[in-house]
CSV table of C-alpha atoms in Angstrom, one decimal:
chain,number,residue,atom,x,y,z
A,1,UNK,CA,17.3,0.8,-8.0
A,2,UNK,CA,16.8,-0.2,-3.7
A,3,UNK,CA,15.6,-3.0,-3.5
A,4,UNK,CA,13.9,-3.9,0.1
A,5,UNK,CA,12.8,-8.0,-1.3
A,6,UNK,CA,12.6,-9.6,-3.8
A,7,UNK,CA,11.1,-12.6,-4.0
A,8,UNK,CA,9.8,-15.4,-6.4
A,9,UNK,CA,6.2,-16.0,-6.1
A,10,UNK,CA,3.8,-18.1,-8.8
A,11,UNK,CA,7.2,-18.5,-11.0
A,12,UNK,CA,6.9,-14.7,-10.9
A,13,UNK,CA,9.7,-12.7,-9.9
A,14,UNK,CA,8.4,-9.9,-7.5
A,15,UNK,CA,10.7,-7.0,-6.4
A,16,UNK,CA,9.5,-3.8,-3.2
A,17,UNK,CA,11.5,-1.0,-4.7
A,18,UNK,CA,12.0,2.5,-3.6
A,19,UNK,CA,10.0,4.2,-5.9
A,20,UNK,CA,12.0,6.3,-8.7
A,21,UNK,CA,11.1,9.1,-11.7
A,22,UNK,CA,11.7,5.9,-14.1
A,23,UNK,CA,8.5,4.2,-12.7
A,24,UNK,CA,5.9,7.1,-13.0
A,25,UNK,CA,5.4,6.5,-16.4
A,26,UNK,CA,4.2,2.5,-16.1
A,27,UNK,CA,2.2,3.9,-12.8
A,28,UNK,CA,0.8,6.8,-14.4
A,29,UNK,CA,-0.8,4.9,-16.7
A,30,UNK,CA,-2.0,1.8,-14.4
A,31,UNK,CA,-4.0,4.8,-12.8
A,32,UNK,CA,-6.1,5.8,-16.5
A,33,UNK,CA,-6.4,2.7,-17.4
A,34,UNK,CA,-8.0,1.7,-13.6
A,35,UNK,CA,-9.0,4.9,-13.1
A,36,UNK,CA,-13.1,4.1,-12.6
A,37,UNK,CA,-12.0,0.9,-10.0
A,38,UNK,CA,-9.1,2.5,-8.3
A,39,UNK,CA,-11.2,6.2,-7.6
A,40,UNK,CA,-13.7,3.8,-5.8
A,41,UNK,CA,-11.3,3.9,-2.7
A,42,UNK,CA,-8.7,5.4,-3.3
A,43,UNK,CA,-9.7,9.4,-4.0
A,44,UNK,CA,-6.0,10.6,-4.6
A,45,UNK,CA,-6.4,8.3,-8.2
A,46,UNK,CA,-8.7,11.0,-10.0
A,47,UNK,CA,-6.2,13.7,-9.1
A,48,UNK,CA,-3.4,12.3,-11.4
A,49,UNK,CA,-4.1,13.6,-14.7
A,50,UNK,CA,-0.8,13.8,-15.8
A,51,UNK,CA,2.5,12.4,-15.3
A,52,UNK,CA,3.5,14.9,-14.6
A,53,UNK,CA,1.4,14.6,-11.3
A,54,UNK,CA,2.9,10.3,-10.8
A,55,UNK,CA,5.9,12.2,-10.6
A,56,UNK,CA,5.7,14.8,-8.1
A,57,UNK,CA,4.2,12.3,-6.0
A,58,UNK,CA,7.2,10.1,-6.4
A,59,UNK,CA,9.4,12.6,-5.2
A,60,UNK,CA,7.5,13.8,-2.3
A,61,UNK,CA,7.4,10.3,-1.1
A,62,UNK,CA,10.7,10.0,-1.1
A,63,UNK,CA,11.0,13.0,0.7
A,64,UNK,CA,8.9,11.5,3.3
A,65,UNK,CA,11.1,8.1,3.4
A,66,UNK,CA,14.1,10.3,3.7
A,67,UNK,CA,12.2,11.6,6.6
A,68,UNK,CA,11.0,7.8,8.4
A,69,UNK,CA,7.8,9.2,7.9
A,70,UNK,CA,6.5,7.0,5.4
A,71,UNK,CA,8.1,3.8,3.7
A,72,UNK,CA,6.9,3.9,0.4
A,73,UNK,CA,7.6,1.4,-2.4
A,74,UNK,CA,6.6,0.1,-5.9
A,75,UNK,CA,5.9,-3.2,-5.9
A,76,UNK,CA,7.1,-4.9,-9.5
A,77,UNK,CA,6.4,-7.8,-11.4
A,78,UNK,CA,9.7,-9.2,-12.8
A,79,UNK,CA,10.6,-6.1,-13.7
A,80,UNK,CA,7.3,-4.3,-14.4
A,81,UNK,CA,5.6,-1.7,-12.3
A,82,UNK,CA,2.4,-3.3,-11.0
A,83,UNK,CA,1.6,-0.7,-8.0
A,84,UNK,CA,2.1,0.5,-4.7
A,85,UNK,CA,2.4,-0.7,-1.2
A,86,UNK,CA,3.5,1.8,2.0
A,87,UNK,CA,3.8,2.0,5.3
A,88,UNK,CA,2.5,6.0,6.7
A,89,UNK,CA,2.0,7.1,9.9
A,90,UNK,CA,4.7,6.2,11.2
A,91,UNK,CA,5.2,6.7,15.2
A,92,UNK,CA,8.6,5.4,15.7
A,93,UNK,CA,8.0,6.4,19.5
A,94,UNK,CA,5.2,3.8,19.8
A,95,UNK,CA,7.1,1.6,16.9
A,96,UNK,CA,4.1,1.6,15.0
A,97,UNK,CA,2.8,2.0,11.4
A,98,UNK,CA,0.1,1.6,8.9
A,99,UNK,CA,0.0,-0.2,6.0
A,100,UNK,CA,-1.7,1.2,2.5
A,101,UNK,CA,-1.2,-0.5,-1.1
A,102,UNK,CA,-2.4,-0.9,-4.4
A,103,UNK,CA,-2.6,-2.9,-7.6
A,104,UNK,CA,-2.8,-2.9,-11.4
A,105,UNK,CA,-6.3,-5.0,-12.0
A,106,UNK,CA,-3.9,-6.6,-14.9
A,107,UNK,CA,-1.8,-8.1,-11.7
A,108,UNK,CA,-4.8,-8.8,-9.3
A,109,UNK,CA,-6.7,-11.5,-7.9
A,110,UNK,CA,-3.0,-13.8,-8.4
A,111,UNK,CA,-2.0,-13.3,-4.7
A,112,UNK,CA,0.6,-10.5,-5.6
A,113,UNK,CA,-0.1,-8.1,-3.0
A,114,UNK,CA,-0.9,-10.7,-0.2
A,115,UNK,CA,2.1,-11.9,-0.5
A,116,UNK,CA,4.1,-8.2,-0.7
A,117,UNK,CA,2.1,-7.3,1.5
A,118,UNK,CA,3.5,-10.4,3.9
A,119,UNK,CA,7.0,-9.5,3.2
A,120,UNK,CA,6.6,-6.4,4.3
A,121,UNK,CA,4.6,-7.4,7.7
A,122,UNK,CA,8.5,-9.5,7.8
A,123,UNK,CA,10.4,-6.1,7.1
A,124,UNK,CA,8.6,-4.2,9.6
A,125,UNK,CA,9.0,-6.1,12.3
A,126,UNK,CA,12.3,-8.0,11.7
A,127,UNK,CA,14.0,-5.2,10.0
A,128,UNK,CA,12.2,-2.1,11.3
A,129,UNK,CA,11.1,-3.3,15.2
A,130,UNK,CA,7.7,-2.4,14.6
A,131,UNK,CA,5.2,-3.5,17.4
A,132,UNK,CA,2.1,-2.6,16.0
A,133,UNK,CA,1.0,-2.6,12.1
A,134,UNK,CA,-3.2,-1.6,11.1
A,135,UNK,CA,-4.6,-1.8,7.9
A,136,UNK,CA,-7.6,0.4,7.2
A,137,UNK,CA,-9.7,-0.8,4.1
A,138,UNK,CA,-13.3,0.7,3.0
A,139,UNK,CA,-15.8,-1.9,4.9
A,140,UNK,CA,-17.0,-2.5,0.6
A,141,UNK,CA,-13.5,-3.1,-0.7
A,142,UNK,CA,-13.8,-7.2,0.3
A,143,UNK,CA,-10.3,-8.0,-1.9
A,144,UNK,CA,-8.4,-5.9,0.4
A,145,UNK,CA,-10.2,-6.7,3.6
A,146,UNK,CA,-9.3,-10.6,2.2
A,147,UNK,CA,-5.0,-9.5,2.1
A,148,UNK,CA,-5.5,-8.6,5.7
A,149,UNK,CA,-7.4,-11.3,7.3
A,150,UNK,CA,-5.5,-14.6,5.5
A,151,UNK,CA,-2.3,-13.0,6.7
A,152,UNK,CA,-3.5,-13.1,10.2
A,153,UNK,CA,-4.5,-9.7,10.8
A,154,UNK,CA,-7.2,-9.2,14.3
A,155,UNK,CA,-10.3,-7.4,12.9
A,156,UNK,CA,-10.4,-4.6,16.0
A,157,UNK,CA,-13.7,-3.0,14.3
A,158,UNK,CA,-16.0,-1.8,12.1
A,159,UNK,CA,-15.5,2.2,12.2
A,160,UNK,CA,-18.2,3.9,10.8
A,161,UNK,CA,-18.3,7.2,8.8
A,162,UNK,CA,-14.3,7.2,9.9
A,163,UNK,CA,-13.4,8.6,6.4
A,164,UNK,CA,-14.9,11.5,3.5
A,165,UNK,CA,-14.6,10.8,-0.1
A,166,UNK,CA,-16.7,11.7,-3.2
A,167,UNK,CA,-18.5,13.8,-1.2
A,168,UNK,CA,-19.6,10.5,1.5
A,169,UNK,CA,-18.7,9.1,4.9
A,170,UNK,CA,-17.2,5.5,3.9
A,171,UNK,CA,-17.0,3.4,7.0
A,172,UNK,CA,-13.7,1.5,7.8
A,173,UNK,CA,-12.4,-1.7,8.4
A,174,UNK,CA,-9.5,-1.5,10.7
A,175,UNK,CA,-7.1,-4.3,11.4
A,176,UNK,CA,-4.0,-5.0,13.2
A,177,UNK,CA,-1.5,-7.2,13.9
A,178,UNK,CA,1.3,-7.8,16.8
A,179,UNK,CA,5.1,-8.8,16.7
A,180,UNK,CA,4.5,-10.7,19.4
A,181,UNK,CA,9.1,-10.5,19.4
A,182,UNK,CA,9.2,-7.5,19.7
A,183,UNK,CA,7.5,-7.7,23.9
């Protein structure tokens, strides 16, 4: 298993690791259990209908990671898959990327994802040499917006009708964080 970061938080061991096929069953079970809540903000949740869908997703993420298009990571809490975190829309020329994430309900409201995103920011700036990170959150997803705000991402704008899922347009909040050391 390739570990990007490992740290202790609130008495729990958190690891950010490259996804492996062995994570598929646990991630699939979380998606099934939390499907209604996840699908509110993540339209892909309705498309993971069998464990093979999750296996295919993991294979795709690994390919895109190898091609420097994405950095997909599984969030492990005490060795158990709890969700995922990623860098996507990576633009090496502009030294920028977007952050995305989801976490199973069992692990939410404990600060785990805030700490995982904080660690990904550190890796992005200090090891990958990125200059700017963006984070888009559904306007109604207050928990996701709160993570950006806790980590001092600047709120740039409310983007009306920015994305369409479930047959309707959704407003998105745009946050950015600049690496002051890369100037």
